[in-house]
Every structure is written in C-alpha cells, then in structure tokens.
Short mmCIF file of C-alpha atoms in Angstrom, two decimals:
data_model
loop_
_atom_site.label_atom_id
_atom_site.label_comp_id
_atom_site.label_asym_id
_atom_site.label_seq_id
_atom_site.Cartn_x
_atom_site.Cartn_y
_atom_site.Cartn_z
CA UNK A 121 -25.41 40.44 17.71
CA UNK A 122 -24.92 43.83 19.62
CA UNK A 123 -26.17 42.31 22.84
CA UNK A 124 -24.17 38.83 22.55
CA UNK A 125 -20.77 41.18 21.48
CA UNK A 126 -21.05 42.98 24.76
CA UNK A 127 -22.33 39.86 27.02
CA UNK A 128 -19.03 38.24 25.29
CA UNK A 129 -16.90 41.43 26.40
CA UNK A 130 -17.96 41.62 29.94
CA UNK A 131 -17.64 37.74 30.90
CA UNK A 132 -14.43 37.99 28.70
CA UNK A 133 -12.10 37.71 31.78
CA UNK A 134 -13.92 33.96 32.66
CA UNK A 135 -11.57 32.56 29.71
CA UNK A 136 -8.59 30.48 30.53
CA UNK A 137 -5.43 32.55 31.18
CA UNK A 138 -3.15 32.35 27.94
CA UNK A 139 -0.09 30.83 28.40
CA UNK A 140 3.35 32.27 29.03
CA UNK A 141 7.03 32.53 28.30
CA UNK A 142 8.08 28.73 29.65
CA UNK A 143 10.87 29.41 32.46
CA UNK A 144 13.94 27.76 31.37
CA UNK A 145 15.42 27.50 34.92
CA UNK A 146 15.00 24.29 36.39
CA UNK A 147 15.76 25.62 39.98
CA UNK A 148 12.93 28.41 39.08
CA UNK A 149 10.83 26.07 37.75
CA UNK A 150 10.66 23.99 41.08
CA UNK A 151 10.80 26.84 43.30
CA UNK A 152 7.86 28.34 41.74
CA UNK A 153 5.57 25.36 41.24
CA UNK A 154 6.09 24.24 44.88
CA UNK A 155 4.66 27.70 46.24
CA UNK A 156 1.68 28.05 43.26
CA UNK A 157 0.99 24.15 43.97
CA UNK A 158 0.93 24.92 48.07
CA UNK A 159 -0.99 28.51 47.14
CA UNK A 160 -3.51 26.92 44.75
CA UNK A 161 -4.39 24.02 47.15
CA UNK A 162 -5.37 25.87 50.07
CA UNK A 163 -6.91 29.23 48.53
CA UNK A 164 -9.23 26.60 46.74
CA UNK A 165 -9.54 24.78 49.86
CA UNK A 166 -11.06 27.43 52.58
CA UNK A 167 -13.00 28.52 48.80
CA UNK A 168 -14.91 25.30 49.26
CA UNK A 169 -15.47 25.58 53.00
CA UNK A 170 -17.12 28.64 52.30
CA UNK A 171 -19.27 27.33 49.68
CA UNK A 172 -20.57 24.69 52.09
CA UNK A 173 -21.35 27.24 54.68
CA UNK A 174 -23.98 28.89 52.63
CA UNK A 175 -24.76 25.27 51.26
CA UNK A 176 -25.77 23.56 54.19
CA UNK A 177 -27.14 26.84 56.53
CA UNK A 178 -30.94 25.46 55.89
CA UNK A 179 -29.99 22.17 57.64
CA UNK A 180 -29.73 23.41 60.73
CA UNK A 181 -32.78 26.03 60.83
CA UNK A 182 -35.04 23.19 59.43
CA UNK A 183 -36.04 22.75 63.45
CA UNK A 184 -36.86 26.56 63.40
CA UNK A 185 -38.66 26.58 60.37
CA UNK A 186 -40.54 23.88 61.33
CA UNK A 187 -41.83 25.19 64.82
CA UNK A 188 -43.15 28.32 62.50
CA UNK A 189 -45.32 26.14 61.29
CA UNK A 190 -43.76 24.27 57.74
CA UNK A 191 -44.18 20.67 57.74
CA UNK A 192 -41.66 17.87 56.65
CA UNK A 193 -43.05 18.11 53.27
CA UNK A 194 -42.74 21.69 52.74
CA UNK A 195 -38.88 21.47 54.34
CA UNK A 196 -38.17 18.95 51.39
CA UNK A 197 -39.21 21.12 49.23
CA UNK A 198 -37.28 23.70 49.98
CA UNK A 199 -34.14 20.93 50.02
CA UNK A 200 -34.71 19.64 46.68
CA UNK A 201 -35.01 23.02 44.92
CA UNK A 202 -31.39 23.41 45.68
CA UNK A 203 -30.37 19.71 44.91
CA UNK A 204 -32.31 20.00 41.54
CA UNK A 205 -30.65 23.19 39.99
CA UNK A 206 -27.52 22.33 41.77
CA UNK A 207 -27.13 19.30 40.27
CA UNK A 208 -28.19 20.96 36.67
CA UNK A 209 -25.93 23.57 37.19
CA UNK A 210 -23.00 21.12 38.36
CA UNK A 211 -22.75 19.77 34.61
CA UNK A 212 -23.33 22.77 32.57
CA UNK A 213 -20.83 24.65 34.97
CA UNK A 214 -18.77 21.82 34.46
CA UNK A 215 -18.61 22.40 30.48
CA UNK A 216 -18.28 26.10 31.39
CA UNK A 217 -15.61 25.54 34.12
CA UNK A 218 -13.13 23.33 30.89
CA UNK A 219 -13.55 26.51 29.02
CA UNK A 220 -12.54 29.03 32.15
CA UNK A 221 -10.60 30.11 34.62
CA UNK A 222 -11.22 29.22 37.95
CA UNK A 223 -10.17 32.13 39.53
CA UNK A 224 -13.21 34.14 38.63
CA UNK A 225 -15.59 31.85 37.79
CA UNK A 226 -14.75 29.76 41.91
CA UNK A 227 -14.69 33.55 43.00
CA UNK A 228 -18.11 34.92 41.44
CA UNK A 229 -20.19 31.62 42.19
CA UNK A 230 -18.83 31.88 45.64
CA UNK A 231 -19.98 35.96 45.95
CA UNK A 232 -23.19 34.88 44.17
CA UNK A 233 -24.30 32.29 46.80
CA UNK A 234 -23.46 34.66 49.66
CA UNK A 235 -25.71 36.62 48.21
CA UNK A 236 -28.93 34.09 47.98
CA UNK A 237 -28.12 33.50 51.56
CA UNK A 238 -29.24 36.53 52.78
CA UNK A 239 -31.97 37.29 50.36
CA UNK A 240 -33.27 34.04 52.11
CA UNK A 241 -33.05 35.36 55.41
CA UNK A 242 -35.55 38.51 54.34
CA UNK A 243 -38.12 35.93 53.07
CA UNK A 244 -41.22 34.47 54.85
CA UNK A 245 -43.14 32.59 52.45
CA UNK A 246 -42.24 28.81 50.85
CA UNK A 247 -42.85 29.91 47.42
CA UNK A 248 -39.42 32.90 48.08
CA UNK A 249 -37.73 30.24 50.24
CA UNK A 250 -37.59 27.62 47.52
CA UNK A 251 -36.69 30.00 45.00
CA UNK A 252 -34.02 31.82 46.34
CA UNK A 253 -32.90 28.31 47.51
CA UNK A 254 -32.89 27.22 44.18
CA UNK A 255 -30.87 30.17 42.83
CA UNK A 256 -28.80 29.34 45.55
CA UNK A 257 -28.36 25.66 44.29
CA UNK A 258 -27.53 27.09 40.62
CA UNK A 259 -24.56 29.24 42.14
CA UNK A 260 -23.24 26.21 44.49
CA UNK A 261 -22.74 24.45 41.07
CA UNK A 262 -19.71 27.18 40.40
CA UNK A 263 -17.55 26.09 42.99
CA UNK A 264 -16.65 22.45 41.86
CA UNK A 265 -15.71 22.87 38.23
CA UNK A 266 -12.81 25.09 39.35
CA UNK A 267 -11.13 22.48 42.01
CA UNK A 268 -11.90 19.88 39.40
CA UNK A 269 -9.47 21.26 36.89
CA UNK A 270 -7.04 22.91 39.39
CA UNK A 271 -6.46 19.55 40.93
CA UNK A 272 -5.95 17.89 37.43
CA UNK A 273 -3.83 20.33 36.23
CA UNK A 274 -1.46 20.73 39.32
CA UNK A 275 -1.47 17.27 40.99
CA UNK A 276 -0.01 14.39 39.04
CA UNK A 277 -2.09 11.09 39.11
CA UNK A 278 0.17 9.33 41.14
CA UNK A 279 -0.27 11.74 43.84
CA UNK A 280 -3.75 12.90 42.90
CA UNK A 281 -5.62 10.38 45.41
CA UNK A 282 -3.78 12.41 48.43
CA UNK A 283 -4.54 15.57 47.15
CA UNK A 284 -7.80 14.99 46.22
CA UNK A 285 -8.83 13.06 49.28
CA UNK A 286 -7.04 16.10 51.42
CA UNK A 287 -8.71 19.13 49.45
CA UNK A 288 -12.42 17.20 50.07
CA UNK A 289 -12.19 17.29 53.92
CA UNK A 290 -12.89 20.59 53.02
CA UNK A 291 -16.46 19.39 52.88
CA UNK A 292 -16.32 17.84 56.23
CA UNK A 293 -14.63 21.16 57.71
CA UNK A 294 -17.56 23.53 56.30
CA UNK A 295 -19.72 21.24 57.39
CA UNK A 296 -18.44 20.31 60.82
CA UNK A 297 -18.23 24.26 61.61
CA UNK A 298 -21.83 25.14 60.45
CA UNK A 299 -23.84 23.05 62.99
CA UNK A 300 -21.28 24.58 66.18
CA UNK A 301 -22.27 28.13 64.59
CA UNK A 302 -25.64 27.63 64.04
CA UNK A 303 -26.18 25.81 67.22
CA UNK A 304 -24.63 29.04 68.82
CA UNK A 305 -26.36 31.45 67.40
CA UNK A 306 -29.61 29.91 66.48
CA UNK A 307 -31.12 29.90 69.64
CA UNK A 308 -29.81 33.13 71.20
CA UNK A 309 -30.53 35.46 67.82
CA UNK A 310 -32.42 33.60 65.40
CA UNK A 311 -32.56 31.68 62.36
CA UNK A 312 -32.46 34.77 60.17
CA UNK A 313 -28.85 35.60 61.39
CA UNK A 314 -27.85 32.29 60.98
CA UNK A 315 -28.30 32.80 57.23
CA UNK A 316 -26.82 36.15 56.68
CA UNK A 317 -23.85 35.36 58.77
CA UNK A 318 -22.32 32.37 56.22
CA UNK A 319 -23.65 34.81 52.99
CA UNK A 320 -21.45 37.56 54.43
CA UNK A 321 -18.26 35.34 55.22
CA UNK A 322 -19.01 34.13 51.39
CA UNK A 323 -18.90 36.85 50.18
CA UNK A 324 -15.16 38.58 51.67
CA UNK A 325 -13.80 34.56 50.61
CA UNK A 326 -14.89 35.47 47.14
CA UNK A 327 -12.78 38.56 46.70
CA UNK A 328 -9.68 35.90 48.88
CA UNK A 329 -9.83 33.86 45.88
CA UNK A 330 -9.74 36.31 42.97
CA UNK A 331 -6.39 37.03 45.26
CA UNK A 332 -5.19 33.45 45.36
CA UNK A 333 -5.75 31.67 43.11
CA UNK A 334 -4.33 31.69 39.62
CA UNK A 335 -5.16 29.04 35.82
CA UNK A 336 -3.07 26.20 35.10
CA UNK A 337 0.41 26.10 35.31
CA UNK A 338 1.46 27.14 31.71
CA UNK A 339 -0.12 30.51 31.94
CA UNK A 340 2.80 31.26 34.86
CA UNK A 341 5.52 29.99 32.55
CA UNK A 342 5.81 26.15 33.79
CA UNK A 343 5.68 22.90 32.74
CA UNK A 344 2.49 20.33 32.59
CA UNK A 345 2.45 18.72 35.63
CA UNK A 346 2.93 15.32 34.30
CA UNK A 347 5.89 16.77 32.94
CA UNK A 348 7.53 18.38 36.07
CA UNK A 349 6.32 15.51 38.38
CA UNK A 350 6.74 12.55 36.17
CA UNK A 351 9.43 13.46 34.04
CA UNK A 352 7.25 12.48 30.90
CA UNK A 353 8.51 13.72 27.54
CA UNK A 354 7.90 17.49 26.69
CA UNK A 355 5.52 18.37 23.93
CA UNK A 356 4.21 21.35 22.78
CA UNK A 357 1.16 22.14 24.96
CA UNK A 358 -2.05 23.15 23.11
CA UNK A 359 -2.93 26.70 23.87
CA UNK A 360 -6.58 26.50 22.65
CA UNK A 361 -9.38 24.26 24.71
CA UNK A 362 -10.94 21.42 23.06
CA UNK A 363 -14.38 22.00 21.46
CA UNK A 364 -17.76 21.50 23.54
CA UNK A 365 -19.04 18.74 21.47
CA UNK A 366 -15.84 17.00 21.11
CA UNK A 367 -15.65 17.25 25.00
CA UNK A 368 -19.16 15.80 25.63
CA UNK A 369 -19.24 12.93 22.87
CA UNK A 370 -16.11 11.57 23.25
CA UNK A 371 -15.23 11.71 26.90
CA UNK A 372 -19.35 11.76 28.53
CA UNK A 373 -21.94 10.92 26.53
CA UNK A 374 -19.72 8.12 24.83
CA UNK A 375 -18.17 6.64 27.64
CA UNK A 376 -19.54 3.91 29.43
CA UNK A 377 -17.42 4.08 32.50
CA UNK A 378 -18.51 7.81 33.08
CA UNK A 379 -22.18 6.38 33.25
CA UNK A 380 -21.40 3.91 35.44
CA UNK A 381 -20.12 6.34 37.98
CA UNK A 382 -22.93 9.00 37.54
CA UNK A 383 -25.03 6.11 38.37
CA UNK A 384 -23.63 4.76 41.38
CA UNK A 385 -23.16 8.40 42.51
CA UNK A 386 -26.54 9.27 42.42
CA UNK A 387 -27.56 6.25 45.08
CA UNK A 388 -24.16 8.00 47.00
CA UNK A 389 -25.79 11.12 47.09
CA UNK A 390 -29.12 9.90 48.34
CA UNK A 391 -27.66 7.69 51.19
CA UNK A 392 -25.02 11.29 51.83
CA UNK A 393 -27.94 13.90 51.35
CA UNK A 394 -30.10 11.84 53.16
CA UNK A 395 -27.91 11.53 56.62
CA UNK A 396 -26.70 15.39 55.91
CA UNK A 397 -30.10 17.08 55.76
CA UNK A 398 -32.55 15.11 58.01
CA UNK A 399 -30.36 13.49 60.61
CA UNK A 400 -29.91 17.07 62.49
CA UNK A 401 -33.82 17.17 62.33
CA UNK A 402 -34.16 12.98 63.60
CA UNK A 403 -31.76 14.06 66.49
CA UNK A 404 -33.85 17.00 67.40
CA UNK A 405 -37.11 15.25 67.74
CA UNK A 406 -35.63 11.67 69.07
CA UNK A 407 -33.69 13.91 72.14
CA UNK A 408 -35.33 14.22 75.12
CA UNK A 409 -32.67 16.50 76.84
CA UNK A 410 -30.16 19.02 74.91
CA UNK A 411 -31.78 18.53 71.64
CA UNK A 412 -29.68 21.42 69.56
CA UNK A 413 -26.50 20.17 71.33
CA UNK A 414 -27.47 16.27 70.37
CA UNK A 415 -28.71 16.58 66.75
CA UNK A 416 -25.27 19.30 66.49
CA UNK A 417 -22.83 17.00 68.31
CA UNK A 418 -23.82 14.03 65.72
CA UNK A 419 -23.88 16.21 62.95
CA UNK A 420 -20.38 17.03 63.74
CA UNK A 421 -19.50 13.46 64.35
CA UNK A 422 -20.67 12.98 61.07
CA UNK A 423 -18.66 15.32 59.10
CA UNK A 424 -15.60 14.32 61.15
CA UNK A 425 -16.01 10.93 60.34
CA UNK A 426 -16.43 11.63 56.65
CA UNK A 427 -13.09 13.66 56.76
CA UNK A 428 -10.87 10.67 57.87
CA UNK A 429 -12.96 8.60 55.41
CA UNK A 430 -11.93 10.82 52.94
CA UNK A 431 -8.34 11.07 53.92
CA UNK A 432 -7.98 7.23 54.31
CA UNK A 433 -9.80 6.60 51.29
CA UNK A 434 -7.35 8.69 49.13
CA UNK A 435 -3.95 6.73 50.56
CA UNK A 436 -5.29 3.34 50.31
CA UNK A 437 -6.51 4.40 46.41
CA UNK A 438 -3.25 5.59 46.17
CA UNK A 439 -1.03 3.02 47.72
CA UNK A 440 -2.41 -0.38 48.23
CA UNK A 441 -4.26 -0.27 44.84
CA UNK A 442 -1.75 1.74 43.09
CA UNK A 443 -4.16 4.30 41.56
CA UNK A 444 -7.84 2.15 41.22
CA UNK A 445 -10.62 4.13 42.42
CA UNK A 446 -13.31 1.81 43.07
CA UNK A 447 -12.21 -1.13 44.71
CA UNK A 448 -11.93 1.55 47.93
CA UNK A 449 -15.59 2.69 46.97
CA UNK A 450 -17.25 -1.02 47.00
CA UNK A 451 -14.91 -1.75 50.14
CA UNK A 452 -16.93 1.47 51.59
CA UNK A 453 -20.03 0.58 50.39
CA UNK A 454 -20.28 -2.56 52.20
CA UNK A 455 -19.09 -0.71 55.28
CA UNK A 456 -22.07 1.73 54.61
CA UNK A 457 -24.56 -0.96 54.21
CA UNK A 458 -23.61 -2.10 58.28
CA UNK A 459 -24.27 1.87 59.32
CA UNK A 460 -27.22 1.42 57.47
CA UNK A 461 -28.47 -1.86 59.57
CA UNK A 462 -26.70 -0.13 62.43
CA UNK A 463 -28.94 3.17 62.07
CA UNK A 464 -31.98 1.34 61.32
CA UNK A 465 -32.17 -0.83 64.43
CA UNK A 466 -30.22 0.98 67.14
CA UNK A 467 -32.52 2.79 69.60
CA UNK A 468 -32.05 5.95 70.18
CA UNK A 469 -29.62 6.31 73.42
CA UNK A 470 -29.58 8.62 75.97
CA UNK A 471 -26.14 9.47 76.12
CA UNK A 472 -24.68 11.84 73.02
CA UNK A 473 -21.84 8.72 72.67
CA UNK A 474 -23.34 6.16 71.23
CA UNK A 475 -25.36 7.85 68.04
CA UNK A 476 -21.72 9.92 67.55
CA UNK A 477 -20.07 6.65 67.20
CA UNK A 478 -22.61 5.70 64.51
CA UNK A 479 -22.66 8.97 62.78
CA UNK A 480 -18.90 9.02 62.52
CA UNK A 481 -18.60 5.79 60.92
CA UNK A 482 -21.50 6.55 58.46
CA UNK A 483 -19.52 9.73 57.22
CA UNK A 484 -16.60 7.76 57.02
CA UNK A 485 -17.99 5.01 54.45
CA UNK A 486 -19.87 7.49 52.99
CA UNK A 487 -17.68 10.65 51.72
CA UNK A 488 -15.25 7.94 50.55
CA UNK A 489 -17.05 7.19 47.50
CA UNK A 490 -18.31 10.42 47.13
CA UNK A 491 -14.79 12.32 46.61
CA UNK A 492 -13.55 9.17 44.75
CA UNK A 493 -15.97 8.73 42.36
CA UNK A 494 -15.93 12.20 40.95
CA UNK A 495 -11.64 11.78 41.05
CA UNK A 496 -12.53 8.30 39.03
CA UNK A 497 -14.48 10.69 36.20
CA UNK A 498 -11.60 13.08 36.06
CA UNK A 499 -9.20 9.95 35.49
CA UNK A 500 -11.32 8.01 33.67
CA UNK A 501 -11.92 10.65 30.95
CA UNK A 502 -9.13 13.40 29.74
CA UNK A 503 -7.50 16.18 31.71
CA UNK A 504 -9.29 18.54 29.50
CA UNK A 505 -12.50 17.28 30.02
CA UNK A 506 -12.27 16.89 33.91
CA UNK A 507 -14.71 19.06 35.09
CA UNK A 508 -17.41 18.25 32.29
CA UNK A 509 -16.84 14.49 33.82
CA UNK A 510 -16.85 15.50 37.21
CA UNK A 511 -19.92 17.66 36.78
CA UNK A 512 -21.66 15.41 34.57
CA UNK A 513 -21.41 12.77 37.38
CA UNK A 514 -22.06 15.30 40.01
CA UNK A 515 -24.99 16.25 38.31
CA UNK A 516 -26.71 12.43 38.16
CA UNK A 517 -25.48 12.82 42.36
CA UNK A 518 -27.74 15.82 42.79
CA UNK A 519 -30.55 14.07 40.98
CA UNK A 520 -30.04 11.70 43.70
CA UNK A 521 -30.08 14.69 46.31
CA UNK A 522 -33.05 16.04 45.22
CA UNK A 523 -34.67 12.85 45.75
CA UNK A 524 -33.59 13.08 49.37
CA UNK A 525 -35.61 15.78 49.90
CA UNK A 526 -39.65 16.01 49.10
CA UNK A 527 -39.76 12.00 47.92
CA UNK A 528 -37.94 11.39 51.64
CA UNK A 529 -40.31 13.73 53.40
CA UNK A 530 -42.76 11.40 52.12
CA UNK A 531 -41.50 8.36 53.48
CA UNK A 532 -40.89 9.91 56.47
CA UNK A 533 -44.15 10.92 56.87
CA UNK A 534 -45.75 7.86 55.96
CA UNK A 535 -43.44 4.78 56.68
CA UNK A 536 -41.26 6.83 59.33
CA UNK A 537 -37.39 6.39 60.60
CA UNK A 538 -37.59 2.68 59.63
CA UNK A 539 -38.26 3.05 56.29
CA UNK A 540 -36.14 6.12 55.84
CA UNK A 541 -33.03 3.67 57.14
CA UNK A 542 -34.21 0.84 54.54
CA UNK A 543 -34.53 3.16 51.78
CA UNK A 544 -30.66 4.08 52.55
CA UNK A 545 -29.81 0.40 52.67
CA UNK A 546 -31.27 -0.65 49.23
CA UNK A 547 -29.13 2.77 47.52
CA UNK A 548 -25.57 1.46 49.17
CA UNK A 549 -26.20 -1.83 47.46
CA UNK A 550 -27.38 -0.41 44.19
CA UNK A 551 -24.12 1.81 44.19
CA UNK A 552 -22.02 -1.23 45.15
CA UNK A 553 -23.28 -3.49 42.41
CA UNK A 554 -22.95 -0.73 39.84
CA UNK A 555 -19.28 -0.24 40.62
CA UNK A 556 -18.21 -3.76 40.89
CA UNK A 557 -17.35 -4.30 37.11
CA UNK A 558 -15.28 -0.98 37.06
CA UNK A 559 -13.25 -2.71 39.94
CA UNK A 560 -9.53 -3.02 37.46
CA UNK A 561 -10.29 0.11 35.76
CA UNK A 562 -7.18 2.99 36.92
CA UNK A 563 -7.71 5.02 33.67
CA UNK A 564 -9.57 4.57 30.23
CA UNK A 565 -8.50 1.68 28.26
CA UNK A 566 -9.03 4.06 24.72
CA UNK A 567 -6.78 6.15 26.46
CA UNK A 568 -4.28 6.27 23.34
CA UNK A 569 -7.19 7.22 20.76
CA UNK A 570 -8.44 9.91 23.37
CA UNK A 571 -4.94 11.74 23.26
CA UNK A 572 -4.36 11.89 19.76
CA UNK A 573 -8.05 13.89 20.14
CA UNK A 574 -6.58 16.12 22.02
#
C-alpha cells in the first residue's frame, strides 16, 4: 500500500486539471477561448509532428540496415514490434488519456520516445533493435489520447471535421520532413545519427508542450464548448470523470458501431502501414539511378498527398454530408482500391514523375479514412469517452500494422511486389464493405440514454 501511495503521489500531476471560477464576462469569455483554442491547436499540432519523427526514423534506414546484412524478414520484425505494443498501448493510453491531462501525459510520452530513439542508435543486434523499438511503440501510444480529447473538448462537432482533418496533416508534415532529413543525412553521416537527431528534437518539443498546452476549457474558467459555440443550454458541468468500466461497457465494448470502425481500421492500417514502411525500401531497389532521392521523393509525394486527403476529407464530412463520417471513407476506399490496381500493374518508370503521381494519390485516399474513422469513434461514442474510442479503434489499426510488417516480409519474399499490391487490394475492399452499413450514422442513435450516463 506504501509503494502504490507514493506511485499515486508522483504520477499525481497526470490527473485532469480541476475546474475553475467560470468567467462571467462574455467579452472575456470569447477573447480567451479564441487564443487557448488557437494555442491548444498548434502546440498539439508540431507535438504530433514530433512524435512521427521518432515514429517513422526506421523507415528510412531500413536500406542501411539491410546492406549490414538484416534481411526483409528480420526488418519486419523490427516494424511489427512497434506496431504491436503501439497499438496495445494506443487503447490502454486511451483509458488513461479520459482520466488525464494531456499536457503531461502528450509531453512525457513525447520525451519518452525521444529517448528510445537514441538508445536504438547505440544498438547492433535484432534482439536490442526490436526491443527498444517496441518500447518505442508503447511510448508513441501517449501522443494520441491527448489530441483525442483536446479536439473534443475545444472544437464543436459542427466544426470538428475541419479541425480534425487540419490537426492530422500533422502526420503528413512529420512524415513528409523525415525522408528529406534522413535522405540528407543518411548517406553523408550515417544511420545512427539519423536516429538520435529526431530523439533529441523529441525531446526539447516535450518540455514546448508542458509550456503550451493546457486541460479542457473549464479548468481556465470557460464554458463547454458546445456551449460557447453552439449556444446549447448551460448545465452544471461534472467535475469528476466517468468510471473505467462505465467508460468501456457502455461506450466500447457495447457498441456495435465502435467495432465496426476498429474493424475497418485495421484493413486501413495495413493498406497505410504497408505503403509507409516498405514503399521507401520498393523505390530503393526498383531505381536504377538516384535511388535515396527516388524512394525519398515518393515518400514525400506520399505524405503530401495524404495531407490534402486529409484536409479535403474533413470539409466534404463537414459540408456536403453535414457531419457523416463514412460516406467520405467508402468514397476513399474505392479511390484506394484504383491506386491499388494502379500500383500493382504500373512498371516502374524511369522518371521520379510518374510513381509521385501514384504515391500522392494513394496518400490521399488513404489518410482520409484513417483520420476520419478515429473522429467517427470520438462522435460515435461520448465526449468523455473519446480517447478510450479513439484508442480502442486505433488499437485494432495497429493490429493491422503489425501485420504489415513480418507477415508482409513474408509475402514479399515469397510471392513478391505483385502479391504485396493484391494483398493491399483485398484490405481496401474489406474496409469498404465493413463501413457501408454505418453510411447514415452522424452520431449514436442511444445518444439520449448515453447522456443521462454521464
């Protein structure tokens, strides 16, 4: 009891800020919320490109690796241990991340993960790779939870598919830059440096988000934000957070829409995972000339593409169907099932133009569904609960990630490119089919008996 009072006293700042004295100016109120809303969404923004910069560093030293001598099988490995204890740590932190404040729990995971980074980079053997990868992967799972429930709690749901879709080019941005610095430093100083360089810049944007970023808006004296934005009907906001169990029977385990989504989302994160972590490799071996500046170039074309799809995705959820989620996902499955066909029977051309046409269109269909399914979860669940749903989805997504990794080294080893591409194909239309009866859906239909849980 000794040992679990202190382990309770020294995480104790993780809990949710308390709330405070409401301001009772109106021009106060909007003054304030405007620069906390602005504050919160970029602090948490450039906190997520950070995270993907020690996230996807063993990408693009998987060429370097594998001239020292560790084959495609081995390289999976490696990829999956982070996919597997990422996605287990993506739900659990999600639970945790309901019941704390982002500020320190974004900040630490972020400091944490700089950290495996570089105790990577002093390793030689696959046995310390894949476990400081993995540790890595269990960290990575911090940095979600806390945009989850700052986007819930200061965007309104009428405005949430802008935000959203805005905040996760931040994916696309991390992992647009890392290929451009690992393609410029890789050869010239090694891959070693290539991982201690994003650990470091991890660790200094840990410490800029215990300065940013701040709870929900009650514990700086405002209103809900359906209140402030909507004009809905005060009531007396509950101070305490709702119980674990209440949180995972009644909004997760329960609910058959949030299965539906962690479903389709782990065939998304196979097809995404897939095209993220071996395409920079496919690039490098299919290029006869300029391999590090093709596979890099297409990489980037990749991410670029995904940040538009993200962007576009987000307005036409929010404007042409006023709020529904996943008629924009099946619309961008189909479009990822032609990249698919597209990928599979393209050659290979000689000019960088071509394959970055095809690799921007594939991250735009792709990153579509991936930021709106884990928005649907948020929406399709309770405020309160919206990283437990967003991380319990997430978590079914880096099931699917993990299969990207060793089981894909397999079929590229033994069925090569073509069945790598086919193997894509058949998850877009598993993801597609999944979604279609969710198509009407814009929030939970027990929506009334969920709030009077609350």
């Amino acid at each position: 009891m000794e040992i679990y009072g202190l382990f309770v006293k020294v995480f104790s700042f993780l809990r949710p800020a308390p709330h405070t004295s409401p301001i009772e100016n109106p021009q106060e109120v909007e003054t304030t919320y405007r620069y906390w809303r602005l504050r919160t969404f970029y602090a948490m923004y450039f906190g997520y490109v950070f995270y993907y910069f020690t996230r996807k560093s063993f990408t693009f030293i998987m060429p370097a690796l594998h001239r020292e001598g560790f084959d495609l099988v081995s390289l999976g490995l490696i990829g999956s241990s982070l996919s597997i204890m990422y996605g287990c740590s993506k739900f659990f932190s999600g639970i945790l991340g309901d019941q704390s404040n982002p500020r320190y729990f974004m900040a630490m995971g972020l400091i944490l993960t700089g950290v495996c980074n570089i105790l990577f980079s002093l390793s030689s053997s696959l046995i310390l790779f894949a476990i400081f990868w993995g540790i890595n992967g269990c960290f990575q799972g911090w940095g979600w939870p806390g945009c989850a429930k700052l986007l819930t709690h200061w965007y309104a749901q009428n405005e949430r598919g802008f935000w959203w879709s805005l905040w996760n080019t931040s994916h696309n941005l991390g992992g647009a830059l890392i290929p451009l610095l690992i393609g410029l430093f890789a050869e010239h100083f090694g891959w070693r440096f290539c991982m201690v360089i994003p650990g470091i810049f991890c660790i200094l944007g840990g410490f800029f988000l215990i300065n940013r970023l701040r709870d929900t808006p009650e514990s700086l004296g405002l209103p809900p934000i359906e209140v402030y934005k909507n004009g809905e009907q005060k009531q007396k906001a509950k101070q305490e957070e709702l119980p674990v169990n209440t949180i995972l029977s009644q909004f997760i385990l329960k609910n058959p829409y949030i299965w539906a989504l962690a479903l389709s989302n782990f065939f998304v994160y196979v097809i995404r995972t897939a095209v993220n972590d071996w395409s920079f490799l496919y690039y490098y071996e299919q290029s006869a000339n300029n391999p590090y500046a093709m596979a890099s170039a297409c990489c980037c074309s990749f991410e670029v593409g995904g940040l538009f799809g993200s962007l576009f995705a987000g307005f036409l959820s929010d404007r042409l169907f006023l709020g529904k989620r996943n008629p924009v996902n099946i619309v961008y499955l189909i479009g990822m099932l032609l990249m698919c066909y597209c990928m599979k029977t393209g050659a290979v051309a000689a000019s960088f133009f071509p394959n970055m046409v095809v690799m921007f269109f594939t991250g735009f269909f792709i990153f579509g569904p991936q930021m709106l399914i884990g928005m649907a979860a948020a929406e399709l669940s309770h405020k309160k609960a919206a990283a437990t749903a967003s991380g319990f989805t997430g978590c079914l997504g880096y099931l699917g990630a993990a299969f990207a990794g060793l089981p894909l080294g397999h079929v590229v080893t033994h069925w090569g490119w073509d069945g790598y591409f086919t193997l894509l194909a058949c998850c877009a239309f598993l993801a597609m089919v999944i979604l279609l009866p969710l198509w009407d859906l814009k929030e939970n239909p027990r929506q009334e008996a969920i709030d009077a849980l609350v």
